[in-house]
Coordinates of C-alpha atoms in Angstrom, one line a residue:
X1 CA 2.3 10.1 -13.6
X2 CA 3.8 6.5 -13.1
X3 CA 1.0 4.1 -12.2
X4 CA 1.2 1.9 -9.5
X5 CA 2.2 -2.1 -9.9
X6 CA -0.4 -4.1 -11.3
X7 CA 0.1 -7.3 -8.5
X8 CA 0.2 -11.0 -9.6
X9 CA -2.6 -12.5 -7.4
X10 CA -1.2 -14.8 -4.2
X11 CA -1.5 -18.6 -4.5
X12 CA -5.2 -17.7 -2.6
X13 CA -6.0 -16.1 -5.5
X14 CA -7.7 -13.3 -3.4
X15 CA -10.1 -11.4 -5.1
X16 CA -9.0 -8.4 -7.4
X17 CA -10.5 -5.1 -7.2
X18 CA -10.1 -2.4 -9.7
X19 CA -10.4 1.3 -8.4
X20 CA -13.0 3.3 -9.8
X21 CA -13.3 7.1 -9.8
X22 CA -15.9 6.6 -6.8
X23 CA -13.8 4.3 -4.5
X24 CA -10.5 6.4 -5.6
X25 CA -12.6 9.5 -3.7
X26 CA -13.5 7.5 -1.2
X27 CA -9.4 6.3 -0.5
X28 CA -7.8 9.6 -1.7
X29 CA -7.4 11.5 2.2
X30 CA -4.4 11.5 3.6
X31 CA -5.6 10.0 7.3
X32 CA -7.8 7.6 5.3
X33 CA -5.0 6.1 3.6
X34 CA -2.9 6.2 6.9
X35 CA -5.5 4.4 8.3
X36 CA -6.4 2.0 5.7
X37 CA -2.4 1.5 5.8
X38 CA -2.2 0.3 9.2
X39 CA -4.9 -1.7 8.8
X40 CA -3.4 -3.4 6.0
X41 CA 0.2 -4.0 7.8
X42 CA -0.4 -4.6 11.1
X43 CA -4.1 -6.0 11.2
X44 CA -7.6 -5.7 13.3
X45 CA -7.4 -2.5 15.2
X46 CA -10.5 -0.3 17.2
X47 CA -11.3 3.9 16.5
X48 CA -9.0 4.1 19.7
X49 CA -6.1 2.4 19.1
X50 CA -5.7 3.9 15.5
X51 CA -6.6 7.1 17.2
X52 CA -3.2 7.0 19.5
X53 CA -0.7 5.3 16.9
X54 CA -1.8 8.5 14.5
X55 CA -1.9 11.5 17.3
X56 CA -5.9 12.2 15.9
X57 CA -9.2 12.5 17.6
X58 CA -11.4 9.1 17.8
X59 CA -14.3 10.6 16.8
X60 CA -12.6 11.3 13.0
X61 CA -10.8 8.3 13.0
X62 CA -14.0 6.6 13.5
X63 CA -15.6 8.9 11.0
X64 CA -13.2 7.7 8.3
X65 CA -13.4 3.9 9.5
X66 CA -16.9 4.2 8.5
X67 CA -16.2 6.1 5.2
X68 CA -13.6 3.5 4.1
X69 CA -16.2 0.9 5.1
X70 CA -19.2 2.4 2.8
X71 CA -16.5 2.2 -0.1
X72 CA -15.6 -1.4 0.8
X73 CA -11.9 -0.9 1.8
X74 CA -13.0 -2.6 5.0
X75 CA -15.2 -3.6 7.2
X76 CA -16.0 -4.4 11.0
X77 CA -15.0 -7.9 12.7
X78 CA -18.1 -9.6 13.6
X79 CA -18.0 -11.4 17.1
X80 CA -14.8 -9.2 18.4
X81 CA -15.5 -5.7 20.2
X82 CA -18.8 -4.1 21.7
X83 CA -21.5 -2.1 20.4
X84 CA -19.3 0.9 21.7
X85 CA -15.6 -0.2 20.8
X86 CA -15.7 -2.0 17.0
X87 CA -13.2 -4.0 15.5
X88 CA -11.6 -3.0 12.0
X89 CA -10.5 -4.8 8.9
X90 CA -8.7 -4.7 5.7
X91 CA -11.2 -6.2 3.2
X92 CA -9.4 -9.5 1.6
X93 CA -8.5 -8.3 -2.3
X94 CA -5.7 -7.4 -4.3
X95 CA -6.6 -3.8 -5.2
X96 CA -5.0 -2.2 -8.6
X97 CA -5.2 1.4 -9.7
X98 CA -4.3 2.0 -13.6
X99 CA -4.1 6.2 -13.5
X100 CA -5.1 6.1 -17.6
X101 CA -8.5 5.4 -16.2
X102 CA -8.5 8.6 -15.1
X103 CA -6.6 10.7 -17.6
X104 CA -9.8 12.5 -19.2
X105 CA -11.6 12.7 -16.1
X106 CA -11.0 15.9 -14.8
X107 CA -12.8 15.5 -11.4
X108 CA -11.4 12.8 -10.4
X109 CA -7.3 14.3 -11.3
X110 CA -7.4 16.1 -7.3
X111 CA -8.1 12.5 -5.9
X112 CA -5.2 11.0 -7.8
X113 CA -2.8 13.3 -7.2
X114 CA -3.9 12.6 -3.8
X115 CA -3.7 9.6 -3.8
X116 CA -0.2 9.3 -5.8
X117 CA 1.5 11.9 -3.0
X118 CA 0.6 10.0 0.1
X119 CA 1.5 6.5 -1.5
X120 CA 4.9 8.0 -2.4
X121 CA 5.3 9.1 1.4
X122 CA 4.7 6.0 3.0
X123 CA 6.7 4.3 0.7
X124 CA 9.6 7.2 2.3
X125 CA 8.4 6.7 5.1
X126 CA 8.5 3.3 5.8
X127 CA 12.2 3.1 4.1
X128 CA 13.0 6.2 7.1
X129 CA 11.4 3.6 9.9
X130 CA 13.7 0.8 8.8
X131 CA 16.9 3.1 8.6
X132 CA 16.5 4.7 11.6
X133 CA 15.2 1.6 14.3
X134 CA 17.8 -0.5 15.9
X135 CA 18.0 -4.1 14.2
X136 CA 20.5 -7.1 15.3
X137 CA 23.0 -8.1 12.5
X138 CA 21.5 -10.6 11.2
X139 CA 18.6 -8.8 10.0
X140 CA 20.5 -5.3 9.4
X141 CA 22.5 -7.2 6.3
X142 CA 19.4 -8.7 4.3
X143 CA 17.8 -5.6 4.3
X144 CA 18.2 -3.2 1.0
X145 CA 17.6 0.0 -0.5
X146 CA 19.5 -0.1 -4.2
X147 CA 19.0 0.8 -7.7
X148 CA 20.2 0.7 -11.1
X149 CA 20.5 3.6 -13.4
X150 CA 22.0 2.1 -16.4
X151 CA 19.1 0.5 -18.0
X152 CA 17.5 1.8 -21.3
X153 CA 13.9 -0.1 -22.4
X154 CA 11.5 0.6 -24.6
X155 CA 7.9 0.9 -22.8
X156 CA 7.5 -3.2 -23.5
X157 CA 10.7 -3.7 -22.4
X158 CA 9.8 -2.3 -18.9
X159 CA 6.4 -4.1 -18.7
X160 CA 7.9 -7.3 -19.5
X161 CA 10.5 -6.3 -16.6
X162 CA 7.9 -5.6 -13.9
X163 CA 5.9 -8.4 -14.9
X164 CA 9.0 -11.1 -13.9
X165 CA 9.6 -8.8 -10.8
X166 CA 5.8 -9.9 -9.7
X167 CA 6.2 -13.3 -11.2
X168 CA 9.0 -13.8 -8.2
X169 CA 7.6 -12.2 -5.7
X170 CA 4.1 -14.0 -6.0
X171 CA 6.8 -17.3 -5.7
X172 CA 8.1 -16.2 -2.5
X173 CA 4.2 -15.3 -1.0
X174 CA 2.9 -17.9 1.6
X175 CA -0.3 -18.8 1.4
X176 CA -2.7 -17.8 3.8
X177 CA -3.0 -20.9 5.6
X178 CA 0.4 -21.9 6.1
X179 CA 2.1 -21.0 9.8
X180 CA 4.8 -19.0 9.5
X181 CA 8.2 -19.6 10.5
X182 CA 8.4 -18.9 14.3
X183 CA 11.5 -16.5 13.5
X184 CA 9.9 -15.1 10.5
X185 CA 9.1 -11.2 10.3
X186 CA 6.3 -9.2 8.0
X187 CA 8.5 -8.1 5.1
X188 CA 8.0 -5.2 2.7
X189 CA 8.6 -5.4 -0.7
X190 CA 8.7 -1.9 -2.6
X191 CA 9.0 -1.8 -6.4
X192 CA 9.8 1.6 -7.9
X193 CA 10.6 1.1 -11.8
X194 CA 9.6 4.4 -14.2
X195 CA 11.3 5.9 -17.4
X196 CA 13.7 9.1 -16.7
X197 CA 13.6 12.2 -18.9
X198 CA 16.8 12.9 -20.7
X199 CA 18.1 16.0 -19.7
X200 CA 21.5 16.9 -21.9
X201 CA 24.7 18.5 -20.8
X202 CA 25.2 22.3 -20.8

């Protein structure tokens, strides 16, 4: 099972949090992961707003929001909202998950399987959303969905490739206090690099 690549810290040096067994079990739920993704991509939201986007009951979403907060993934945005309608935001941190941490922990394998499955589904959905949406020519010509199949590498070489790619992304990541260009849009970069079992021909 592939690891989620370890992300190079951004220029603002966000704190890095390594996901442990307890926090993994707290995050590894389909609805909680969808909530966490929306807060990560689109910023703060209320349970009501999230429930409308997800087609879920507001009470259920509220319960999962509190659960995510208990495990330190999100926090209430103080000074905004009311006692009846709270705003929630993602905690500013870079999360790192290493599947090797749970290799010898049978109690966590189920949570790891749910997490990885939902993560891949999120990546897939982002691509299909991009392909199905209507973009003007300028934006349509700069996106890419590509793969390279002629590579042969040792584990060390693959790790080095991933590190170089992460370094490139870090150089292109603006500091949080830099005002974005008015013509810019949020951009998602998804990196998927993994070995493939060789299969002979019949």
